[in-house]
Amino acid sequence: GENVEQHPSTLSVQEGDSAVIKCTYSDSASNYFPWYKQELGKGPQLIIDIRSNVGEKKDQRIAVTLNKTAKHFSLHITETQPEDSAVYFCAAKGITFGNEKLTFGTGTRLTIIP
Amino acid sequence: DSGVTQTPKHLITATGQRVTLRCSPRSGDLSVYWYQQSLDQGLQFLIHYYNGEERAKGNILERFSAQQFPDLHSELNLSSLELGDSALYFCASSVTFRAYNEQFFGPGTRLTVL
């Protein structure tokens, strides 16, 4: 089955600096890659996603890049703010019958230092 | 607010007991997914139901079972509980199971087994 690795597990950056989180996946058939943000005591919330036929997607301060050949994708947050502090999860979704599920990375705890 | 509701929010019980967790998907969503989140395991996929039918199973223990009812709400039943079953249990819903359908997560049920 699919395996998703995520790095780093913890990340601290100064407010205003950029943060980058990287993930790799194993199943070349995966075609959808969402990123979720989980704040303390809450469920994960989708912040951005990318489809396998797109190399990059941007939404204000957040961007995601996908390299299908290398099977890795990354989350970029620019001009970080204190409210960006949270745990971030990457995920990959399969397309084969009965396997249309999300496989999550192990999460990155991002701390923004004021 | 994702539109997905889960009850109860917290559950404390003893080893050997049985509990039922309930999930109501967003209006119009036919797919319900259950995930377990432990401190050291990240988000683990348990099971997926689509329009009342089981569609995929993850690493769900035989002591655990689920169902989706005609009104599309779902229940996750956990029996013969062990200390290691203590975790956050999330359900998520999506319109269908198609590749790019966003999964919306509920706030979770925190289960503590004493």
PDB file of N, CA, C and O in Angstrom, chain B residues 11-19 81 83 86 111-114:
ATOM      1  N   LEU B  11     -14.896  10.582  25.947  1.00  0.00           N
ATOM      2  CA  LEU B  11     -15.430   9.317  26.446  1.00  0.00           C
ATOM      3  C   LEU B  11     -14.359   8.677  27.311  1.00  0.00           C
ATOM      4  O   LEU B  11     -13.217   8.500  26.868  1.00  0.00           O
ATOM      5  N   ILE B  12     -14.721   8.387  28.544  1.00  0.00           N
ATOM      6  CA  ILE B  12     -13.797   7.713  29.455  1.00  0.00           C
ATOM      7  C   ILE B  12     -14.450   6.409  29.860  1.00  0.00           C
ATOM      8  O   ILE B  12     -15.593   6.395  30.317  1.00  0.00           O
ATOM      9  N   THR B  13     -13.714   5.318  29.714  1.00  0.00           N
ATOM     10  CA  THR B  13     -14.284   4.017  30.015  1.00  0.00           C
ATOM     11  C   THR B  13     -13.183   3.083  30.515  1.00  0.00           C
ATOM     12  O   THR B  13     -12.018   3.476  30.593  1.00  0.00           O
ATOM     13  N   ALA B  14     -13.557   1.886  30.851  1.00  0.00           N
ATOM     14  CA  ALA B  14     -12.607   0.937  31.424  1.00  0.00           C
ATOM     15  C   ALA B  14     -12.247  -0.145  30.407  1.00  0.00           C
ATOM     16  O   ALA B  14     -12.980  -0.375  29.436  1.00  0.00           O
ATOM     17  N   THR B  15     -11.143  -0.810  30.666  1.00  0.00           N
ATOM     18  CA  THR B  15     -10.739  -1.910  29.790  1.00  0.00           C
ATOM     19  C   THR B  15     -11.827  -2.986  29.780  1.00  0.00           C
ATOM     20  O   THR B  15     -12.525  -3.201  30.778  1.00  0.00           O
ATOM     21  N   GLY B  16     -11.992  -3.594  28.612  1.00  0.00           N
ATOM     22  CA  GLY B  16     -12.987  -4.641  28.452  1.00  0.00           C
ATOM     23  C   GLY B  16     -14.365  -4.156  28.053  1.00  0.00           C
ATOM     24  O   GLY B  16     -15.209  -4.950  27.653  1.00  0.00           O
ATOM     25  N   GLN B  17     -14.583  -2.840  28.151  1.00  0.00           N
ATOM     26  CA  GLN B  17     -15.894  -2.288  27.829  1.00  0.00           C
ATOM     27  C   GLN B  17     -16.079  -2.094  26.326  1.00  0.00           C
ATOM     28  O   GLN B  17     -15.159  -2.270  25.521  1.00  0.00           O
ATOM     29  N   ARG B  18     -17.311  -1.713  25.963  1.00  0.00           N
ATOM     30  CA  ARG B  18     -17.664  -1.460  24.565  1.00  0.00           C
ATOM     31  C   ARG B  18     -18.245  -0.046  24.477  1.00  0.00           C
ATOM     32  O   ARG B  18     -18.992   0.373  25.368  1.00  0.00           O
ATOM     33  N   VAL B  19     -17.855   0.682  23.433  1.00  0.00           N
ATOM     34  CA  VAL B  19     -18.366   2.037  23.226  1.00  0.00           C
ATOM     35  C   VAL B  19     -18.800   2.217  21.776  1.00  0.00           C
ATOM     36  O   VAL B  19     -18.358   1.470  20.889  1.00  0.00           O
ATOM     37  N   LEU B  81     -12.301  -3.183  24.945  1.00  0.00           N
ATOM     38  CA  LEU B  81     -11.332  -2.087  24.885  1.00  0.00           C
ATOM     39  C   LEU B  81     -10.073  -2.386  25.687  1.00  0.00           C
ATOM     40  O   LEU B  81     -10.117  -2.984  26.770  1.00  0.00           O
ATOM     41  N   LEU B  83      -6.058  -0.601  26.847  1.00  0.00           N
ATOM     42  CA  LEU B  83      -5.436   0.705  27.115  1.00  0.00           C
ATOM     43  C   LEU B  83      -4.934   1.360  25.835  1.00  0.00           C
ATOM     44  O   LEU B  83      -5.036   2.577  25.654  1.00  0.00           O
ATOM     45  N   SER B  86      -6.848   3.962  23.546  1.00  0.00           N
ATOM     46  CA  SER B  86      -6.995   5.376  23.876  1.00  0.00           C
ATOM     47  C   SER B  86      -6.422   6.217  22.741  1.00  0.00           C
ATOM     48  O   SER B  86      -5.259   6.045  22.353  1.00  0.00           O
ATOM     49  N   LEU B 111     -11.143   9.296  23.174  1.00  0.00           N
ATOM     50  CA  LEU B 111     -11.438   8.107  23.970  1.00  0.00           C
ATOM     51  C   LEU B 111     -10.291   7.837  24.930  1.00  0.00           C
ATOM     52  O   LEU B 111      -9.137   7.762  24.501  1.00  0.00           O
ATOM     53  N   THR B 112     -10.626   7.700  26.187  1.00  0.00           N
ATOM     54  CA  THR B 112      -9.643   7.345  27.203  1.00  0.00           C
ATOM     55  C   THR B 112     -10.080   6.037  27.837  1.00  0.00           C
ATOM     56  O   THR B 112     -11.195   5.937  28.361  1.00  0.00           O
ATOM     57  N   VAL B 113      -9.213   5.045  27.769  1.00  0.00           N
ATOM     58  CA  VAL B 113      -9.491   3.740  28.361  1.00  0.00           C
ATOM     59  C   VAL B 113      -8.613   3.595  29.602  1.00  0.00           C
ATOM     60  O   VAL B 113      -7.379   3.691  29.517  1.00  0.00           O
ATOM     61  N   LEU B 114      -9.250   3.410  30.747  1.00  0.00           N
ATOM     62  CA  LEU B 114      -8.513   3.324  32.016  1.00  0.00           C
ATOM     63  C   LEU B 114      -8.401   1.884  32.499  1.00  0.00           C
ATOM     64  O   LEU B 114      -9.260   1.043  32.170  1.00  0.00           O
TER      65      LEU B 114
END
